[in-house]
XYZ file of C-alpha atoms in Angstrom:
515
model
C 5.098 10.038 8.196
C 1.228 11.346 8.414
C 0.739 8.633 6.173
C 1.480 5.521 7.851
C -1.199 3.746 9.303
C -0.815 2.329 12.727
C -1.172 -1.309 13.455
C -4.520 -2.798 14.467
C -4.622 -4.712 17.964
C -6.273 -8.376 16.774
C -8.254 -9.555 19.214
C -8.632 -12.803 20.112
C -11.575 -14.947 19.130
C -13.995 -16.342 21.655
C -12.867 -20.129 21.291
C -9.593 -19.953 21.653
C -9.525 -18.234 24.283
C -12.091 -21.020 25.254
C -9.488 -23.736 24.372
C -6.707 -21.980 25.905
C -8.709 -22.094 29.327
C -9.332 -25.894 28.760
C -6.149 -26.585 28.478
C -4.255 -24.394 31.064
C -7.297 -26.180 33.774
C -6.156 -29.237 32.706
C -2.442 -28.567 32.898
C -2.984 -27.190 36.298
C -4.761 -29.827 37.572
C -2.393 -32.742 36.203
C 0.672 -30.388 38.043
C -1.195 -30.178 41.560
C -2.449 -34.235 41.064
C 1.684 -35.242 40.369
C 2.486 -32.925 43.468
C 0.265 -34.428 45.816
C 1.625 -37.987 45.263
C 4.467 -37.290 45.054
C 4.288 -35.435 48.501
C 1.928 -38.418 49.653
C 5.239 -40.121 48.325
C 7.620 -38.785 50.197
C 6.017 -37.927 53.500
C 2.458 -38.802 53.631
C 1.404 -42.482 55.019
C 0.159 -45.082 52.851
C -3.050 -45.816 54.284
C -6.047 -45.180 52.063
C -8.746 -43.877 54.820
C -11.525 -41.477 54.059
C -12.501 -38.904 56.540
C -16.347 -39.961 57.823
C -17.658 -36.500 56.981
C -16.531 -36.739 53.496
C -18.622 -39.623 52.669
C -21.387 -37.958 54.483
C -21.570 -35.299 51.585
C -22.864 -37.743 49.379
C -26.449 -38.629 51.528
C -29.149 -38.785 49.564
C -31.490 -36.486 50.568
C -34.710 -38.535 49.766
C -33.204 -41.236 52.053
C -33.304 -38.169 54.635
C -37.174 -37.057 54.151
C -37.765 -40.702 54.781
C -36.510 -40.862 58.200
C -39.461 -39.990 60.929
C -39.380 -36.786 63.282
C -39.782 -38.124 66.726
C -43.235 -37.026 68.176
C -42.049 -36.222 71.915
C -39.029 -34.201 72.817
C -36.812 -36.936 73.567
C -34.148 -37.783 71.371
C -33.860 -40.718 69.134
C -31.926 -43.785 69.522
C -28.442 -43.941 68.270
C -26.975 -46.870 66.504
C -23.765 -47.961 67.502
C -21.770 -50.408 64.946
C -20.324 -53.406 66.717
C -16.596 -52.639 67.691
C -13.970 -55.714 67.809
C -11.684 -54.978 70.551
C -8.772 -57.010 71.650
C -8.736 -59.006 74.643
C -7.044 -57.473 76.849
C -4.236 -58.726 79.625
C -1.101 -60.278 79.289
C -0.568 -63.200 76.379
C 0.096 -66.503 77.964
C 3.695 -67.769 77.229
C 3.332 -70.766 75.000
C 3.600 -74.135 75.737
C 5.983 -75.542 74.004
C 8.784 -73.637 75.202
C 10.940 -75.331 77.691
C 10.596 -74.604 81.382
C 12.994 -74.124 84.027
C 11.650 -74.005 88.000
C 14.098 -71.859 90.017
C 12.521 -72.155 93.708
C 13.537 -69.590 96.385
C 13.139 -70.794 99.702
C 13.306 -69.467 103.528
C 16.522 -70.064 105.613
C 16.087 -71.908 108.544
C 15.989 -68.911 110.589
C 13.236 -67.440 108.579
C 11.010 -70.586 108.793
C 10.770 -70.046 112.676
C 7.818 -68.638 113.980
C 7.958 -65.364 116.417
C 5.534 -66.166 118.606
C 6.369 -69.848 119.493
C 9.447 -69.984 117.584
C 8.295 -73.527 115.951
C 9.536 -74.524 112.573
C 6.322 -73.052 110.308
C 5.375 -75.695 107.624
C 4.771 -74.670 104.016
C 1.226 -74.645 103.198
C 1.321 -73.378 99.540
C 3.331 -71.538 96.662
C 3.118 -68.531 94.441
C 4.764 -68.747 90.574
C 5.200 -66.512 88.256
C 6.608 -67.006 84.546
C 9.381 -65.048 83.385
C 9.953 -65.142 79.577
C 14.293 -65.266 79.104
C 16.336 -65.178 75.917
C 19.016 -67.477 75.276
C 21.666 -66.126 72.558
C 22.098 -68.059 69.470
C 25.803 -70.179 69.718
C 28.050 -71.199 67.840
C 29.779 -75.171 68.038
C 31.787 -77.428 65.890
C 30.394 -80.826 65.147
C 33.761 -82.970 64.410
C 32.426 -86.302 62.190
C 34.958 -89.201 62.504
C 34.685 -91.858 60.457
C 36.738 -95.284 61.565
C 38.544 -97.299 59.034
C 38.722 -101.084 59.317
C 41.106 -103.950 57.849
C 42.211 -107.472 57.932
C 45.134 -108.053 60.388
C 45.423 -111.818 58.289
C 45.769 -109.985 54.676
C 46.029 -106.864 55.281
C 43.556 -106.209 52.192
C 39.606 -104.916 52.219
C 40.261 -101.390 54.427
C 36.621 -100.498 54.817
C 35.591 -97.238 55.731
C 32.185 -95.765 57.291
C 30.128 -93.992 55.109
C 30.280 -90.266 55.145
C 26.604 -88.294 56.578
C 25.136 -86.339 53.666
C 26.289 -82.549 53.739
C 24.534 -79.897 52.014
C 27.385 -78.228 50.265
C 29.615 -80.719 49.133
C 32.678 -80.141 50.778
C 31.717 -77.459 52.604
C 32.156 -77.084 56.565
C 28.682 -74.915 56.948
C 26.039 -77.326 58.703
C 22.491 -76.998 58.335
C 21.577 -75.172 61.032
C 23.899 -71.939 59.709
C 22.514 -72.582 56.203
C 18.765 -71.572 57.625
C 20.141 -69.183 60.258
C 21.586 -67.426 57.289
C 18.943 -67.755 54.586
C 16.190 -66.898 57.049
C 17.902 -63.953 58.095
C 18.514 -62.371 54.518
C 14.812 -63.490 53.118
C 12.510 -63.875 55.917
C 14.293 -60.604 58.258
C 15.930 -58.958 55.680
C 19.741 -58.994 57.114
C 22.056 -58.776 54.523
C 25.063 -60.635 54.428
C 27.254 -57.934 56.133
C 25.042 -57.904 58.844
C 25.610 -61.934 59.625
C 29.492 -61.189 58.888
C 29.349 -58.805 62.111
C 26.684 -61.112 64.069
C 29.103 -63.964 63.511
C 31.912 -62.124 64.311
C 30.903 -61.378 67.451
C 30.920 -65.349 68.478
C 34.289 -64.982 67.317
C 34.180 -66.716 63.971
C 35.373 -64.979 60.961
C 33.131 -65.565 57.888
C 33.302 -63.464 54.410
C 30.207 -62.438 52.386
C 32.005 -63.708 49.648
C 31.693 -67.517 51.093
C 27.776 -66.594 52.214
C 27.034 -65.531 49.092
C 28.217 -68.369 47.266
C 26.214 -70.767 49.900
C 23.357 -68.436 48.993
C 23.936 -69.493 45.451
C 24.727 -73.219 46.168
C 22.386 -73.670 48.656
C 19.468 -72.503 45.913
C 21.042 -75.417 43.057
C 19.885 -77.454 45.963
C 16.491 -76.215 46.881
C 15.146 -75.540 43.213
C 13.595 -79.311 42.331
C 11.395 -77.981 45.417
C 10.845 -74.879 43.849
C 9.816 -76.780 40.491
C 7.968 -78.787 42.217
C 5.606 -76.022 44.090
C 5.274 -74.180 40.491
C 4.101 -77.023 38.723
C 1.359 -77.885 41.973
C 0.509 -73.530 41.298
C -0.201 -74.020 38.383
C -2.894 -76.627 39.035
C -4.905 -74.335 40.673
C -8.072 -72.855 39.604
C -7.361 -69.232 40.869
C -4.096 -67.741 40.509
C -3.126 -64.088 42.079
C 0.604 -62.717 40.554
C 1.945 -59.351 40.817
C 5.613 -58.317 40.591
C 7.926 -55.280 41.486
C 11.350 -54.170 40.648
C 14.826 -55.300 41.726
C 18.325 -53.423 40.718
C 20.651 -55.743 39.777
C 24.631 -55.309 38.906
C 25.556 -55.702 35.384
C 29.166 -55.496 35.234
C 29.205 -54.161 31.644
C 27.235 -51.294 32.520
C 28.437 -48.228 35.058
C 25.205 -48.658 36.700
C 22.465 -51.198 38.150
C 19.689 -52.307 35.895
C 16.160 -53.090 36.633
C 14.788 -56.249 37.340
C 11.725 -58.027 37.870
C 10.901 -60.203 40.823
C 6.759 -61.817 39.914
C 4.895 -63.994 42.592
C 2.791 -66.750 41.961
C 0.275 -66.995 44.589
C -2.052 -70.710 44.319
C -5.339 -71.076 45.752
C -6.415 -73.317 49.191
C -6.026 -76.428 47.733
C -2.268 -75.346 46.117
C -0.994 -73.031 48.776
C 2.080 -71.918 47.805
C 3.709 -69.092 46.504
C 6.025 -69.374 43.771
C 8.397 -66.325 42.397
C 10.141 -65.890 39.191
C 13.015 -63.372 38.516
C 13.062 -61.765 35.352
C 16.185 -59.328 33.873
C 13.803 -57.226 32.349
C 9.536 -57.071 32.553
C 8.934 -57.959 28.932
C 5.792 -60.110 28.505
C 7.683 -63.214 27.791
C 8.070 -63.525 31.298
C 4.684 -64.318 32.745
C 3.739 -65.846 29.530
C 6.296 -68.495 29.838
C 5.242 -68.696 33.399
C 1.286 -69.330 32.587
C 2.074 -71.197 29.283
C 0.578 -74.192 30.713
C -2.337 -72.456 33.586
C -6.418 -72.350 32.946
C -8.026 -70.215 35.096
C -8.827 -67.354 36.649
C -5.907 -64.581 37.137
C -6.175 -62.223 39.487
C -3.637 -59.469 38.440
C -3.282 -55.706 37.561
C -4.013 -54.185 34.451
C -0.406 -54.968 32.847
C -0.543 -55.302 29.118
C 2.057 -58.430 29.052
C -1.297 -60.858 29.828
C -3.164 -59.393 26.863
C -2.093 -62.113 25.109
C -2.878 -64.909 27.314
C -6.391 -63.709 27.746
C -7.162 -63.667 24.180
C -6.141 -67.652 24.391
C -9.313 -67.685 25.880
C -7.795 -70.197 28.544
C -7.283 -67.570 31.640
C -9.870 -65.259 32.528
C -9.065 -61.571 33.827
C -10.257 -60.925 37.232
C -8.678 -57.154 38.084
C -8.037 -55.441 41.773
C -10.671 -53.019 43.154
C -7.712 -52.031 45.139
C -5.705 -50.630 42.063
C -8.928 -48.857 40.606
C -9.810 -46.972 43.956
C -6.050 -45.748 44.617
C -6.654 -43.764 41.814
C -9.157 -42.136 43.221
C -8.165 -41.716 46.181
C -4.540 -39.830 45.003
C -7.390 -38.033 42.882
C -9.083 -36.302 45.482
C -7.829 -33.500 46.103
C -7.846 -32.379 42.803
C -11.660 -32.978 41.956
C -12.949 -33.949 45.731
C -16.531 -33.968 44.670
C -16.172 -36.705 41.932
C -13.484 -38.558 43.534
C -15.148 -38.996 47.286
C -18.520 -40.403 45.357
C -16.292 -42.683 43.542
C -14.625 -43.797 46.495
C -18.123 -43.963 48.144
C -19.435 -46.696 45.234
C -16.414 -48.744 46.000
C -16.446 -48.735 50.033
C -20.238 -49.911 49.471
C -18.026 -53.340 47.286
C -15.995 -53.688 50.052
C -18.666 -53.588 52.595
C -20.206 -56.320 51.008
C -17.335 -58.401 51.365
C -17.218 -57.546 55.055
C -20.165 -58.785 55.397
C -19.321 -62.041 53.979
C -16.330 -62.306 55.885
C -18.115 -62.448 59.048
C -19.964 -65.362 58.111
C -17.218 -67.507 57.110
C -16.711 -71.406 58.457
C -13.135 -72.090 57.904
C -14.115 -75.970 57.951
C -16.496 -75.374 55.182
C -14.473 -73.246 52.569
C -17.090 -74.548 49.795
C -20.330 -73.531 50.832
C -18.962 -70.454 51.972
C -18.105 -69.708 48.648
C -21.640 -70.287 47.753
C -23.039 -67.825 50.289
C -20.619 -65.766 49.000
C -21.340 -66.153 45.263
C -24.865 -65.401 46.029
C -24.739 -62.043 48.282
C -22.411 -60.364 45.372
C -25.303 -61.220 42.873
C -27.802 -59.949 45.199
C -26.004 -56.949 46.811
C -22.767 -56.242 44.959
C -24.159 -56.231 41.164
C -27.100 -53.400 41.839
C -24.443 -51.075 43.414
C -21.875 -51.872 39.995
C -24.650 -51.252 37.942
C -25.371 -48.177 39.613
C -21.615 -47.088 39.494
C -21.212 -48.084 35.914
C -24.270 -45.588 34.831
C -22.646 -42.210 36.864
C -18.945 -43.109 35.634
C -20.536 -43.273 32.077
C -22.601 -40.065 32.508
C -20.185 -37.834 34.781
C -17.262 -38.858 32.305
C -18.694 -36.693 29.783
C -18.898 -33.432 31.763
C -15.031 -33.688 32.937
C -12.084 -33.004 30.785
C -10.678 -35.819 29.260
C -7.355 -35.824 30.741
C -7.757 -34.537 34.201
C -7.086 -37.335 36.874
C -10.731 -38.389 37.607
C -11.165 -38.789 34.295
C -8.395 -40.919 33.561
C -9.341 -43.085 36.743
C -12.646 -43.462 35.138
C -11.441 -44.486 31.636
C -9.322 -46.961 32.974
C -12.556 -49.075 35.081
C -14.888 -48.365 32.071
C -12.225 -49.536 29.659
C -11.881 -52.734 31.497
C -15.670 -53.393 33.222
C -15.671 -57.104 32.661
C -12.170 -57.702 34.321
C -13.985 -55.463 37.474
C -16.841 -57.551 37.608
C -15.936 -61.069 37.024
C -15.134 -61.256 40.952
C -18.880 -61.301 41.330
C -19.162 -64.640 38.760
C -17.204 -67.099 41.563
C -17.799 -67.245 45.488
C -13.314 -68.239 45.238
C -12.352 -65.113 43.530
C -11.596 -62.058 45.882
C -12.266 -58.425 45.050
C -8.740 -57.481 44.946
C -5.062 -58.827 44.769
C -4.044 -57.839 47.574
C -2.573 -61.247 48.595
C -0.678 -60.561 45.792
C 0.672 -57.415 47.169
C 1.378 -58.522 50.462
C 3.608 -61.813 49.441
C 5.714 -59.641 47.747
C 6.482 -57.151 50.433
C 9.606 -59.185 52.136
C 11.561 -58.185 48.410
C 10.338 -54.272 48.906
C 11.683 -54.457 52.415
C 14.720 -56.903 51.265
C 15.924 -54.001 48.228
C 15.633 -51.184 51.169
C 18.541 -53.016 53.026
C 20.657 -55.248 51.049
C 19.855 -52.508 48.017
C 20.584 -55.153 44.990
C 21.380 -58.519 43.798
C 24.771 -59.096 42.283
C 24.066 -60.719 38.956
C 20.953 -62.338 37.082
C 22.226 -65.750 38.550
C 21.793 -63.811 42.272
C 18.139 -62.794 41.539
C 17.095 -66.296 40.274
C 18.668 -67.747 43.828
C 17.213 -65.093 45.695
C 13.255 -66.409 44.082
C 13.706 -69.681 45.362
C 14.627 -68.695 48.881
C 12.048 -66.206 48.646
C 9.615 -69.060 47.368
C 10.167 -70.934 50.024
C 9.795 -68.460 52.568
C 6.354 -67.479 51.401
C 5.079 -70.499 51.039
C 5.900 -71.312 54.948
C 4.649 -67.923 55.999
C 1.132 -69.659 54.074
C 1.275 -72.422 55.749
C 1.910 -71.375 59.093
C 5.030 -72.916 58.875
C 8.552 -72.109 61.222
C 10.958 -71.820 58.217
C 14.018 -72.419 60.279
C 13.099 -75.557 61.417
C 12.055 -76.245 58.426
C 14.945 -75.507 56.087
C 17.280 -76.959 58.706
C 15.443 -80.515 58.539
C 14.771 -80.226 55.293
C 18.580 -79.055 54.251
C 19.531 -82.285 56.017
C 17.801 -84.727 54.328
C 17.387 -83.332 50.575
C 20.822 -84.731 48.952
C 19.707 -88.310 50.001
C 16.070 -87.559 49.516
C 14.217 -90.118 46.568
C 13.356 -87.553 43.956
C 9.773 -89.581 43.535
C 8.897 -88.663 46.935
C 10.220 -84.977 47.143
C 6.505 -84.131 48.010
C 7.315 -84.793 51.338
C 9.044 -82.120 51.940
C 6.525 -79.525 50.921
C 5.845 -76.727 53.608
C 1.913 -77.880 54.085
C 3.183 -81.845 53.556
C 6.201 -81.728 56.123
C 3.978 -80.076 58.754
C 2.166 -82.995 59.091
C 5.440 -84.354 59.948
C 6.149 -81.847 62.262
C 3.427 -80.527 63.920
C 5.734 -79.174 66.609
C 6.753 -76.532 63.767
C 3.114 -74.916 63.325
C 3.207 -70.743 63.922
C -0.081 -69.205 63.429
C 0.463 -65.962 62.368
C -0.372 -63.019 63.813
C -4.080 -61.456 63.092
């Protein structure tokens, strides 16, 4: 027993314990950067604002020797940024809505005076509007057609010719076509909703029969469609984006995902065309672009690899993407994030400042001007930004989440920049974004679409829908008119009933949306 010799305690050497502290930082600091979105998720709001005093960390102090001390005691002048406030008061009612005068009046004993008890004459009047809604109704339209014969024969019965009906053989009208499909598309009412809306004007209508007008109603609409794709795909800057959709597969036990992609064209093609895919394989958008030259304005999604090796679209990528990362970073590394963030407000400062001196009449030399002030004022400060990513990268662990946001501009620099190379290319896709925000509102309430043939329907309505909301356009009054005429319409002039072509028709139809 004396003999046996007790163990020796190894200890550890110096770099792995080194290694081991890399690695549990960087584990601890990917854990508290998933926490914090997903708490930003769940409950925080989806703005993107910086705190003032945050940026103000980042002054350079040689910028604050610079400034003069004031010789006397009193205290220097303070420089206020201009603040655009609304006007205030109450919105005048607008002009085209019909007007009713109700007058009230004195009685006869009223109009006498007290004094001399004469009959007082009216000398003026005081109006007021009152703004009053009229419910939405219900009525049957009963077509009768007359028949007509020879009394002498009794041979050649000629009948009048039937009007043209959107569903052939069906009893909905055009008016409860566009009440529905602007409700489910443009509001977001799903079809159960309209059951117990029409219910209530006591008529009984299934979702079953809605959905299949849905479906018949976009067989109708989809030369249209076509036809605002193919004027898309003219255009010389494209913005696309997509999101997800479930949608019921009735050989599965569950819903599968989807993919629901927007097409947005540029001034002279304003419309915005979506696709449904089953599935967000690359053959998608590739099939989409097969025939497009231009710029794209998209997010880093590896499916357009391939079309940008054709060497026929260039990649222009959103500055909006590349700072969210930073900004769900910042609380992890706040000193590296907030100077990040600081390099990209200065971008979007410069675009401000652009902004302000736009001519809407003159979209061409505005592009110029604004060509110019990114190669004067935006290229110094990417410069500038692309020198501390490049030298602050190598001080941070590779894998923590500035670092990764980082990687991913360096990695793709020349997709950042190219904004800078055209006065029509914006600094982010954030039109992109926004025209597809209906469908991310639309899944929240009517949750899926029933089959692939229900999501491919649901992009034309959807097309047509955004490209009215473009064009300023009323899309009931549109789909109504244009629901009326489309069966009977020439196919070589179907241009006419584009949204921007059909509100020169109809100027009565223009809604300038809200700023």
């Amino acid at each position: 027993m004396g003999n046996v010799r007790k163990p020796e305690i190894l200890n550890p050497a110096p770099t792995m314990v080194l290694v081991y502290g890399y690695e549990q930082q960087r584990e601890v600091e990917q854990l508290k950067h998933f926490i914090e979105r997903l708490l930003r998720q769940r409950f925080g709001a989806r703005s993107e604002k910086i705190a003032p005093n945050q940026m103000s960390l980042f002054d350079e102090p040689e910028a604050a020797e610079e400034v003069a001390e004031p010789e006397d005691d009193e205290p220097p002048p303070t420089a206020v940024s201009a603040h655009r406030r609304r006007g205030g008061g109450r919105n005048k009612l607008p002009d085209h809505l019909p007007r009713e005068r109700v007058e009230h009046d004195l009685t006869e004993s009223e109009k006498r005076c007290p004094c001399c008890d004469q009959t007082r004459q009216r000398i003026g009047e005081i109006s007021h509007e009152q703004l009053e809604f009229i419910p939405a109704s219900l009525k049957v339209i009963e077509h009768v057609r007359f028949k007509y014969a020879c009394r002498e024969c009794e041979e050649h019965v000629v009948l009048a010719a039937a009007p043209a009906r959107p569903i052939a053989k069906g009893f909905a009208g055009p008016g409860l076509l566009s009440t529905i499909l602007v409700g489910k598309y443009s509001d977001h009412l799903p079809l159960y909703r309209h059951e117990s809306i029409l219910s209530r004007n006591g008529v009984q209508l299934s979702r079953s029969t809605m959905s299949r007008w849905v479906l018949e109603t976009a067989e109708l609409l989809q030369p249209l469609t076509d036809l605002m794709k193919s004027r898309v795909l003219q255009s010389h800057v494209m913005h696309t984006d997509d999101t997800t959709i479930p949608v019921q597969d009735q050989r599965l036990s569950r819903t599968r995902t989807g993919r629901f992609w927007v097409y947005c064209g540029d001034a002279g093609h304003p419309y915005s065309v979506y696709d449904f895919t089953p599935n967000r394989e690359r053959a998608g958008p590739q099939a989409f672009l097969k025939h497009f030259r231009g710029y794209l304005q998209a997010d880093a999604y590896a499916g357009y690899e391939e079309l940008y090796r054709s060497g026929r679209i260039q990649q222009v990528l959103c500055w909006a993407h590349a700072r969210r990362k930073f900004y769900d970073a910042r609380t992890v590394q706040p000193e590296a994030a907030h100077r990040a963030l600081l390099f990209i407000q200065q971008l979007y400062a410069i675009e401000r400042e652009a902004s302000d001196l736009q001519q809407p009449a003159d979209c061409e030399r505005w592009w110029q001007h604004r060509r110019q002030l990114r190669q004067d004022k935006a290229l110094p400060v990417l410069e500038q930004f692309r020198d501390w990513l490049t030298e602050t990268s190598r001080v941070l662990l590779p894998k923590s989440p500035v670092a990764v946001a980082m990687q991913y501009l360096l990695s793709r620099w020349s997709g950042f920049t190219r904004y800078c190379t055209e006065g029509i290319l914006s600094i982010d896709n954030n039109l992109a974004e926004r025209t597809l925000r209906p469908c991310a509102i639309g899944r929240k309430n009517y949750l899926f679409v029933g089959s692939d043939r229900g999501g491919e329907a649901a992009a034309v309505h959807y097309s047509l829908m955004a490209s009215c909301k473009a064009n300023e356009v009323e899309p009931f009054a549109y789909l109504r008119d244009v629901l009326s005429r489309i069966t009977d319409h020439a196919a070589d002039r179907l241009e006419e009933l584009l949204p921007d072509q059909w509100l020169k028709q109809h100027p009565e139809s223009h809604r300038p949306r809200r700023r």
